[in-house]
Structures are given as structure tokens and as C-alpha cells.
Amino acid sequence: MTKLTIQAVIDRPIETVWEIWNAPEDIKRWNAASDDWHTTASTNDLTVGGQFTNRMEAKDGSMGFDFTGTYETIVPYERIAYVLEDGRQVTIDFSRNGEQTEVIESFDAETMNPSEMQQAGWQAILDRFKAYAESKK
């Protein structure tokens, strides 16, 4: 299976980045690949064996889906790893660099869409996270 990686450096301390990454109310504000999509509901049980579900919907109501995974590893302020419902693995590493935080996300590509498209979509979501996190006081 192809492993894809995206990354961003967020101009916020790691504690803030961790909190915004995992809080359902924040997730609903940043978790979309484009302006015509949004997350309408988010639940997050950030424990090993816990699950998260983010309801992603097109703003015009034409389509939607649940993005769900089960946590396998939680190391606060360092690493989150989970498995998606289809068995693909995702790992997010957080590293402190002074008042900045680097986020590196690696994930197994699915087989329905080209890898470049998947990487661009996941990077767009991470870029929205960065913009949201940096704008939040």
C-alpha cells in the first residue's frame, strides 16, 4: 500500500495545536478540503481504542460521508495513530520548535483516487488547520 505524507509548520505552541486538533468544536471549524465542504458533526474519544467520527458534507447538500477511525496510539503532544474503517493506517506526529509546531501526517492511500489527488486533499485540510490555529487567540 502506498504511504503518503503531508506536513505543515504552525505558528502556535504545541499545547495549543494539540488542543485545536482534538477538540470537536474546533474540528468542525477547520476540517474541510475546500470552501464548498464542511464538517457538520464531530465526536472524539481521544483514548487508545476510542473512536472519532467527523461528518463531512458538501455545503449544497449533494453528498456527505462519515470519516471514522479507531485510535491505536496516543502520546500527548507527540503522536496520534489510528486505523480507518477500511483498515488504512494514519499517523500524525507533532514536534515542538520553540513557539512553532510541526505536524507531519502519514497515511495509507486508498485505491479509488490518484495518490496526487489524495495528497492534495489531505494537505488542503492541514493547510486549513494551520490557518485556523494561527488565527485563533
mmCIF file of C-alpha atoms in Angstrom:
data_model
loop_
_atom_site.group_PDB
_atom_site.id
_atom_site.type_symbol
_atom_site.label_atom_id
_atom_site.label_comp_id
_atom_site.label_asym_id
_atom_site.label_seq_id
_atom_site.Cartn_x
_atom_site.Cartn_y
_atom_site.Cartn_z
ATOM 1 C CA MET A 1 0.000 0.000 0.000
ATOM 2 C CA THR A 2 1.281 3.470 -0.880
ATOM 3 C CA LYS A 3 2.092 5.709 2.097
ATOM 4 C CA LEU A 4 1.571 9.459 1.578
ATOM 5 C CA THR A 5 2.931 12.242 3.794
ATOM 6 C CA ILE A 6 1.937 15.851 4.294
ATOM 7 C CA GLN A 7 3.276 18.461 6.697
ATOM 8 C CA ALA A 8 2.861 21.987 7.991
ATOM 9 C CA VAL A 9 4.583 24.276 10.470
ATOM 10 C CA ILE A 10 2.046 26.083 12.636
ATOM 11 C CA ASP A 11 2.994 29.331 14.328
ATOM 12 C CA ARG A 12 1.457 28.269 17.654
ATOM 13 C CA PRO A 13 2.772 26.357 20.695
ATOM 14 C CA ILE A 14 2.352 22.580 20.677
ATOM 15 C CA GLU A 15 -0.188 22.579 23.538
ATOM 16 C CA THR A 16 -2.480 24.885 21.554
ATOM 17 C CA VAL A 17 -2.044 22.885 18.356
ATOM 18 C CA TRP A 18 -2.863 19.626 20.178
ATOM 19 C CA GLU A 19 -5.989 21.111 21.739
ATOM 20 C CA ILE A 20 -7.307 22.559 18.453
ATOM 21 C CA TRP A 21 -6.511 19.320 16.575
ATOM 22 C CA ASN A 22 -8.587 17.238 19.009
ATOM 23 C CA ALA A 23 -11.487 19.450 20.185
ATOM 24 C CA PRO A 24 -14.726 18.611 18.297
ATOM 25 C CA GLU A 25 -15.904 22.248 18.264
ATOM 26 C CA ASP A 26 -12.610 23.281 16.651
ATOM 27 C CA ILE A 27 -12.579 20.303 14.266
ATOM 28 C CA LYS A 28 -15.934 21.471 12.843
ATOM 29 C CA ARG A 29 -14.340 24.829 12.013
ATOM 30 C CA TRP A 30 -11.212 23.648 10.150
ATOM 31 C CA ASN A 31 -11.868 20.127 8.853
ATOM 32 C CA ALA A 32 -12.637 20.574 5.139
ATOM 33 C CA ALA A 33 -10.588 20.340 1.970
ATOM 34 C CA SER A 34 -12.376 23.265 0.268
ATOM 35 C CA ASP A 35 -14.856 26.051 0.985
ATOM 36 C CA ASP A 36 -17.758 24.088 -0.511
ATOM 37 C CA TRP A 37 -17.441 21.337 2.138
ATOM 38 C CA HIS A 38 -17.799 21.422 5.906
ATOM 39 C CA THR A 39 -17.837 19.175 8.959
ATOM 40 C CA THR A 40 -21.331 19.244 10.432
ATOM 41 C CA ALA A 41 -20.686 16.999 13.448
ATOM 42 C CA SER A 42 -17.625 15.713 15.275
ATOM 43 C CA THR A 43 -17.128 13.288 18.142
ATOM 44 C CA ASN A 44 -13.719 12.399 19.523
ATOM 45 C CA ASP A 45 -12.817 9.858 22.226
ATOM 46 C CA LEU A 46 -9.055 10.501 22.342
ATOM 47 C CA THR A 47 -8.086 7.263 24.096
ATOM 48 C CA VAL A 48 -6.445 4.076 22.849
ATOM 49 C CA GLY A 49 -9.362 2.029 21.495
ATOM 50 C CA GLY A 50 -11.537 5.154 21.351
ATOM 51 C CA GLN A 51 -13.170 6.327 18.151
ATOM 52 C CA PHE A 52 -13.712 9.576 16.328
ATOM 53 C CA THR A 53 -16.302 10.405 13.693
ATOM 54 C CA ASN A 54 -16.415 13.540 11.585
ATOM 55 C CA ARG A 55 -19.468 14.063 9.390
ATOM 56 C CA MET A 56 -18.266 15.671 6.163
ATOM 57 C CA GLU A 57 -20.882 17.204 3.852
ATOM 58 C CA ALA A 58 -20.990 19.291 0.710
ATOM 59 C CA LYS A 59 -22.498 22.666 1.619
ATOM 60 C CA ASP A 60 -25.032 22.293 -1.208
ATOM 61 C CA GLY A 61 -26.303 19.065 0.382
ATOM 62 C CA SER A 62 -25.423 16.940 -2.656
ATOM 63 C CA MET A 63 -23.266 14.421 -0.776
ATOM 64 C CA GLY A 64 -21.711 13.549 2.550
ATOM 65 C CA PHE A 65 -19.899 10.827 4.427
ATOM 66 C CA ASP A 66 -18.649 9.858 7.873
ATOM 67 C CA PHE A 67 -14.866 9.834 8.366
ATOM 68 C CA THR A 68 -14.343 7.395 11.233
ATOM 69 C CA GLY A 69 -11.317 5.827 12.874
ATOM 70 C CA THR A 70 -10.174 3.983 15.981
ATOM 71 C CA TYR A 71 -7.164 5.204 17.944
ATOM 72 C CA GLU A 72 -4.243 2.800 18.329
ATOM 73 C CA THR A 73 -1.603 5.161 19.807
ATOM 74 C CA ILE A 74 -1.936 8.378 21.805
ATOM 75 C CA VAL A 75 1.236 10.071 23.070
ATOM 76 C CA PRO A 76 0.125 13.543 24.242
ATOM 77 C CA TYR A 77 1.803 16.384 22.333
ATOM 78 C CA GLU A 78 3.780 13.865 20.233
ATOM 79 C CA ARG A 79 1.843 11.255 18.269
ATOM 80 C CA ILE A 80 -1.615 10.069 17.311
ATOM 81 C CA ALA A 81 -2.104 6.897 15.285
ATOM 82 C CA TYR A 82 -5.414 5.457 14.177
ATOM 83 C CA VAL A 83 -6.905 2.964 11.766
ATOM 84 C CA LEU A 84 -9.740 3.942 9.444
ATOM 85 C CA GLU A 85 -12.811 1.768 8.946
ATOM 86 C CA ASP A 86 -11.322 0.410 5.701
ATOM 87 C CA GLY A 87 -8.120 -0.679 7.507
ATOM 88 C CA ARG A 88 -5.853 2.139 6.311
ATOM 89 C CA GLN A 89 -3.352 3.448 8.857
ATOM 90 C CA VAL A 90 -2.826 7.124 9.725
ATOM 91 C CA THR A 91 -0.073 8.602 11.926
ATOM 92 C CA ILE A 92 0.224 12.236 12.998
ATOM 93 C CA ASP A 93 3.473 13.413 14.601
ATOM 94 C CA PHE A 94 3.674 16.716 16.456
ATOM 95 C CA SER A 95 7.050 18.270 17.239
ATOM 96 C CA ARG A 96 7.870 21.419 19.158
ATOM 97 C CA ASN A 97 10.153 24.025 17.632
ATOM 98 C CA GLY A 98 10.109 26.907 20.104
ATOM 99 C CA GLU A 99 6.716 28.595 19.742
ATOM 100 C CA GLN A 100 6.048 26.730 16.488
ATOM 101 C CA THR A 101 4.747 23.205 15.994
ATOM 102 C CA GLU A 102 5.499 20.928 13.063
ATOM 103 C CA VAL A 103 2.736 18.491 12.135
ATOM 104 C CA ILE A 104 3.632 15.541 9.894
ATOM 105 C CA GLU A 105 0.773 13.303 8.821
ATOM 106 C CA SER A 106 1.366 9.961 7.060
ATOM 107 C CA PHE A 107 -1.473 7.867 5.696
ATOM 108 C CA ASP A 108 -2.115 4.834 3.536
ATOM 109 C CA ALA A 109 -3.513 5.852 0.160
ATOM 110 C CA GLU A 110 -6.820 4.376 -0.925
ATOM 111 C CA THR A 111 -7.148 2.830 -4.372
ATOM 112 C CA MET A 112 -10.132 4.742 -5.849
ATOM 113 C CA ASN A 113 -8.406 8.090 -6.456
ATOM 114 C CA PRO A 114 -4.932 9.044 -7.722
ATOM 115 C CA SER A 115 -2.306 9.449 -4.980
ATOM 116 C CA GLU A 116 -1.630 13.049 -6.040
ATOM 117 C CA MET A 117 -5.297 13.925 -5.569
ATOM 118 C CA GLN A 118 -5.405 12.323 -2.125
ATOM 119 C CA GLN A 119 -2.202 14.044 -1.031
ATOM 120 C CA ALA A 120 -3.509 17.416 -2.271
ATOM 121 C CA GLY A 121 -6.834 16.933 -0.463
ATOM 122 C CA TRP A 122 -5.257 15.965 2.855
ATOM 123 C CA GLN A 123 -2.737 18.829 2.520
ATOM 124 C CA ALA A 124 -5.602 21.270 1.882
ATOM 125 C CA ILE A 125 -7.241 20.170 5.143
ATOM 126 C CA LEU A 126 -3.938 20.527 7.018
ATOM 127 C CA ASP A 127 -3.442 23.980 5.486
ATOM 128 C CA ARG A 128 -6.920 24.991 6.707
ATOM 129 C CA PHE A 129 -6.000 23.668 10.149
ATOM 130 C CA LYS A 130 -2.845 25.825 10.101
ATOM 131 C CA ALA A 131 -4.786 28.952 9.097
ATOM 132 C CA TYR A 132 -7.449 28.328 11.742
ATOM 133 C CA ALA A 133 -4.949 27.543 14.515
ATOM 134 C CA GLU A 134 -2.876 30.631 13.729
ATOM 135 C CA SER A 135 -5.969 32.881 13.691
ATOM 136 C CA LYS A 136 -7.396 31.565 16.973
ATOM 137 C CA LYS A 137 -6.382 33.535 20.055
#
